[in-house]
Every structure is written in structure tokens, then in C-alpha cells.
Amino acid sequence: MADLKIAVMGASGRMGQALVRAIEETAGAALSGGTEQDGSPALGSDLGTLAGLDPLGIPVSSQTEEVIAASDAIVDFTAPQATVRFAGLAAEHGVIHIIGTTGFTAADEAAISDAAKRTRIVKAGNMSLGVNLLTALTAKVAAALGQEFDIEILEMHHRHKVDAPSGTALMLARAAAEGRGVALQEKAVRTRDGHTGERRPGDIGMQTLRGGSVVGEHTVIFAGNGERISLSHHAEDRSIFARGAVKAALWARDKEPGLYSMMDVLGL
């Protein structure tokens, strides 16, 4: 079988560079292109050089549709508005779309779901194996423990992250809610300030920290009377997300159109 031709959206950023390296080191995958928006100083630069590799002879392009049309799959850790546009183009050309972008509105989610009727989309708040295992464990622990255990999710990322809570924190919160058989929107508490009164039974708290160069840290705390259970994941390198995204692209190759998650990719 021929290598899967994969293009990187937002190829000059830290995540984009990690994706280029991951594609180059993965058997069965081949880099087909990389894009940046008009005006980017990276336009025309060699993708290999940008990623700290030997030159690959593939320049960064602003011609998004051309790059997508020439690929079998695209990987995308950009921004919600751009991702929604890419989803429409991927659907138009029948190209696999791997989405690691977070911070979507309800309208964005609807547009992505619509695009998935025509192509294969794998979308996840976090692409790492460890975080997806943590998510599965969170659902199981939440289901096993009674309401007397309070659930709090603590996350920290680097100072440049623009959305809060993180997509991973939301993924973990949804897993906790599903484990308890409740709707997250009815139980989520994202901020506390001032005289809040006692904690309401069944609330699922999400607390956000930002600073420095932290790649990603997430802890799910189940706090009961006299005991506390903590489940944690610490990301030390962006390559874990990049490798997961490439794995998802290869997995989706023979799948029917639809909206999938990393849980599907990993069989969890």
C-alpha cells in the first residue's frame, strides 16, 4: 500500500513542526505539504528546515485548497475558525481531517459534524495515548464512586494557550459526567470567586492554571471524607500529540465517513 500523503495545517508553529517530524519518522506516512496564512514570514520556507530536519524540498504554502486537494489527510492544530474552513475543504475533496484544535463554539461543532457526513474526521481534545487512557479511567472511577466523592479537575498549560478550560479538561469532565450519568452542562463549575457558599453535591469543578512553558498537566481529583484519589497525566513533549495525530490519520484510511475520536482509534 502506498504511503498516506499527509499535510500539516499551521506548519510553522511548535505543534506544526512536531507534526512534520512525526510524519517523517512514521512508516506508512509521507509529508505532502504544509500551510500557513497569508503574510506569515514562514511562507516559502522548507518544511524540513523549519522542523529541524534536513531540507525536504517542500515549501510552506498559503494555497490551502491546493495543498488539501493534493493530500490523503490533513492534520490540524490551528484555531477554530480556520479548522471549520479546513473541515469544509477536506469534505469537498474527500480528505481525512485530524483535528487537535480546541475552543469550538456550538456552531463550530455543528459545522464539523456536517463535514463528517462526507469524509473521515478524527477530533479529540487530546491525541495522546496517556490522556485517552486517563479519560477512560475517569469515567470508570466516576461510575464506581458515589456522590459523596467530589470531582475536581485541575489543568495547567503554557502562557500562550488561548482557551480555558483546555480541551483535555473538558474531555475529562465529560467522561466524569458520563460515568455518573449526568449532563455536564448542569454540573460544571468553571470558576469560583467571592462568597460562593458550600460546594453543591455532584458538581464537577474545572480549575485552570497558565504559565511558563508547561506542555500540559491534568489531574482528576475524587475527594471523599477521609480519603482522596488522584489520577494524573503530565505531558513533557508535544511529540506525544503529534504521534497520536499521525496514528489517527493512518487508522482512518479505510474507515467510512463519520466523526471519530481517539477513543475509537485506540479501541477504548
XYZ file of C-alpha atoms in Angstrom:
268
model
C 0.000 0.000 0.000
C 1.277 3.455 -0.882
C 2.243 5.830 1.896
C -0.568 8.054 3.189
C 0.094 11.599 1.990
C -0.386 13.925 4.984
C -0.300 17.736 5.029
C 0.168 19.902 8.112
C -2.036 22.946 8.657
C -0.227 25.707 10.566
C 3.077 24.055 9.795
C 5.460 26.685 11.171
C 4.241 26.685 14.790
C 5.610 24.495 17.553
C 2.904 21.905 17.075
C 3.180 22.092 13.306
C 6.917 21.409 13.476
C 6.315 18.443 15.793
C 3.776 17.082 13.290
C 6.256 17.369 10.416
C 8.812 15.398 12.428
C 6.231 12.772 13.413
C 5.136 12.235 9.802
C 8.725 11.887 8.653
C 9.504 9.242 11.294
C 6.316 7.177 10.852
C 6.261 4.194 8.489
C 3.380 4.376 6.033
C 3.136 8.191 6.188
C 4.599 10.772 3.803
C 4.612 14.554 4.127
C 2.709 16.102 1.224
C 2.656 19.768 2.198
C 2.220 22.392 4.877
C 0.311 25.650 5.078
C 0.358 28.998 6.803
C -1.882 32.023 6.452
C -1.120 34.885 4.095
C 1.548 37.213 5.468
C 3.314 34.577 7.544
C 7.112 35.007 7.483
C 7.390 31.216 7.108
C 5.839 31.164 3.615
C 8.237 29.627 1.129
C 10.444 28.126 3.835
C 11.371 24.455 3.601
C 9.232 22.348 5.938
C 12.161 20.143 6.894
C 14.406 23.070 7.759
C 11.669 24.670 9.888
C 11.251 21.416 11.828
C 14.973 20.995 12.448
C 15.373 18.259 9.830
C 17.301 18.076 6.586
C 15.599 20.023 3.762
C 12.636 18.135 2.294
C 12.075 20.245 -0.799
C 8.512 21.067 0.293
C 7.830 24.775 0.886
C 5.257 26.260 3.270
C 2.288 27.416 1.182
C -0.679 29.735 1.636
C -2.645 27.857 -1.068
C -4.697 25.844 1.384
C -7.145 24.231 -1.020
C -4.379 23.142 -3.386
C -2.448 21.529 -0.533
C -5.549 19.747 0.784
C -6.569 18.515 -2.669
C -3.092 17.014 -3.205
C -3.201 15.072 0.101
C -4.879 11.990 1.519
C -5.115 13.532 5.001
C -4.528 16.774 6.860
C -3.567 17.250 10.498
C -4.780 20.435 12.119
C -3.918 22.010 15.485
C -4.745 25.595 14.484
C -7.695 27.787 15.541
C -11.463 27.183 15.495
C -12.300 29.490 12.577
C -9.550 28.004 10.423
C -10.409 24.436 11.398
C -14.054 24.839 10.388
C -12.907 26.103 6.980
C -10.468 23.214 6.612
C -13.233 20.736 7.513
C -15.367 22.035 4.650
C -12.473 21.766 2.188
C -11.497 18.297 3.428
C -15.094 17.141 2.980
C -15.225 18.628 -0.521
C -12.109 16.736 -1.584
C -12.732 13.544 0.411
C -9.620 14.053 2.542
C -9.167 12.693 6.081
C -9.172 15.515 8.659
C -7.441 15.034 12.015
C -8.456 17.806 14.432
C -6.486 18.658 17.567
C -7.825 22.222 17.712
C -9.863 23.167 20.801
C -12.102 26.052 21.869
C -15.015 25.450 19.486
C -18.445 27.052 19.752
C -21.641 25.036 19.340
C -21.930 26.370 15.774
C -18.364 25.237 15.030
C -19.128 21.769 16.357
C -22.232 21.575 14.155
C -20.244 22.570 11.061
C -17.604 19.905 11.766
C -20.292 17.266 12.315
C -21.844 18.233 8.983
C -18.487 17.906 7.206
C -18.035 14.454 8.750
C -21.030 13.220 6.746
C -18.803 13.437 3.660
C -15.353 12.489 4.945
C -13.495 10.913 7.850
C -12.813 13.268 10.741
C -10.994 12.289 13.924
C -11.429 15.006 16.542
C -10.077 14.925 20.092
C -9.272 17.380 22.841
C -6.034 15.445 23.263
C -4.320 12.991 20.922
C -2.014 11.252 23.404
C -2.430 7.614 24.432
C -1.917 8.502 28.096
C -4.621 11.159 28.238
C -7.137 8.931 26.479
C -6.414 6.167 28.982
C -6.863 8.753 31.751
C -10.217 9.696 30.225
C -11.386 6.092 30.194
C -10.255 5.629 33.804
C -12.017 8.834 34.857
C -15.328 7.542 33.531
C -14.872 4.198 35.322
C -13.894 5.746 38.653
C -16.720 8.274 38.493
C -19.172 5.444 37.869
C -17.770 3.365 40.739
C -17.738 6.094 43.386
C -20.823 7.583 44.971
C -21.940 11.212 45.102
C -20.104 11.621 48.404
C -16.903 11.893 46.345
C -16.429 15.388 44.918
C -14.819 15.684 41.477
C -12.334 18.444 40.652
C -10.212 18.729 37.509
C -7.019 20.787 37.643
C -5.154 21.684 34.458
C -2.085 23.766 33.627
C -0.679 24.874 30.286
C 1.891 27.326 28.933
C 1.281 31.063 28.964
C 0.418 31.184 25.245
C -2.657 28.930 25.386
C -5.739 30.959 24.495
C -8.708 28.774 25.527
C -9.779 27.754 29.011
C -10.612 25.241 30.300
C -8.429 23.208 27.956
C -9.976 20.769 25.524
C -8.466 17.974 27.584
C -10.030 19.251 30.810
C -13.406 19.366 29.076
C -12.855 15.844 27.741
C -12.128 14.615 31.268
C -15.126 16.474 32.685
C -17.411 14.932 30.069
C -16.038 11.491 30.959
C -16.738 12.101 34.664
C -20.268 13.267 33.878
C -20.926 10.281 31.618
C -19.609 7.949 34.303
C -22.125 9.405 36.732
C -24.926 9.512 34.188
C -25.416 13.288 34.407
C -25.282 16.180 31.938
C -22.030 18.119 32.249
C -23.675 21.461 31.467
C -25.826 21.045 34.577
C -22.936 20.121 36.888
C -19.884 22.009 35.577
C -18.326 24.738 37.753
C -15.566 26.616 35.907
C -14.831 29.465 38.311
C -15.210 30.261 41.985
C -14.812 33.729 43.409
C -16.090 35.515 46.493
C -18.640 34.045 48.897
C -19.795 31.030 46.904
C -21.461 29.053 49.660
C -20.886 25.353 50.211
C -19.972 23.117 47.330
C -23.087 21.618 45.762
C -23.274 17.804 45.739
C -22.462 16.382 42.319
C -20.657 19.443 40.942
C -17.727 18.803 38.582
C -15.155 21.537 39.059
C -12.585 22.656 36.482
C -9.711 24.884 37.567
C -7.300 26.494 35.101
C -3.648 27.462 35.548
C -1.490 29.177 32.906
C 2.222 29.942 32.981
C 5.702 29.328 31.672
C 6.307 26.652 29.069
C 4.183 23.834 30.522
C 3.120 21.498 27.706
C 0.141 20.118 29.612
C -0.717 18.765 33.053
C -4.087 17.342 34.090
C -5.255 15.863 37.373
C -8.696 14.475 38.191
C -9.338 14.517 41.940
C -12.024 12.407 43.613
C -12.259 13.811 47.155
C -14.257 11.882 49.758
C -14.485 12.019 53.528
C -11.113 10.909 54.867
C -9.664 9.823 51.514
C -8.754 11.239 48.125
C -7.999 9.601 44.777
C -5.975 11.500 42.152
C -5.470 10.456 38.532
C -2.820 12.492 36.682
C -1.123 12.896 33.330
C 1.915 15.071 32.628
C 2.856 15.822 29.020
C 6.569 16.538 28.684
C 6.878 16.841 24.900
C 4.483 17.841 22.090
C 5.623 14.836 20.119
C 3.125 12.660 22.020
C 0.255 14.632 20.477
C 1.878 14.613 17.029
C 2.423 10.852 17.058
C -1.182 10.324 18.108
C -2.454 12.528 15.276
C -0.434 10.630 12.665
C -1.635 7.328 14.123
C -5.216 8.616 13.802
C -4.704 9.543 10.146
C -3.389 6.077 9.314
C -6.237 4.444 11.272
C -8.896 6.465 9.401
C -7.619 5.452 5.972
C -10.067 2.587 5.472
C -12.970 3.942 7.514
C -16.350 5.208 6.326
C -17.197 8.931 6.549
C -18.008 9.925 10.108
C -16.894 11.813 13.198
C -14.496 9.706 15.275
C -12.459 10.231 18.439
C -9.119 8.986 19.720
C -11.087 6.526 21.824
C -12.138 4.906 18.518
C -8.570 4.981 17.196
C -7.193 3.345 20.348
C -10.060 0.886 20.764
C -11.014 2.289 24.174
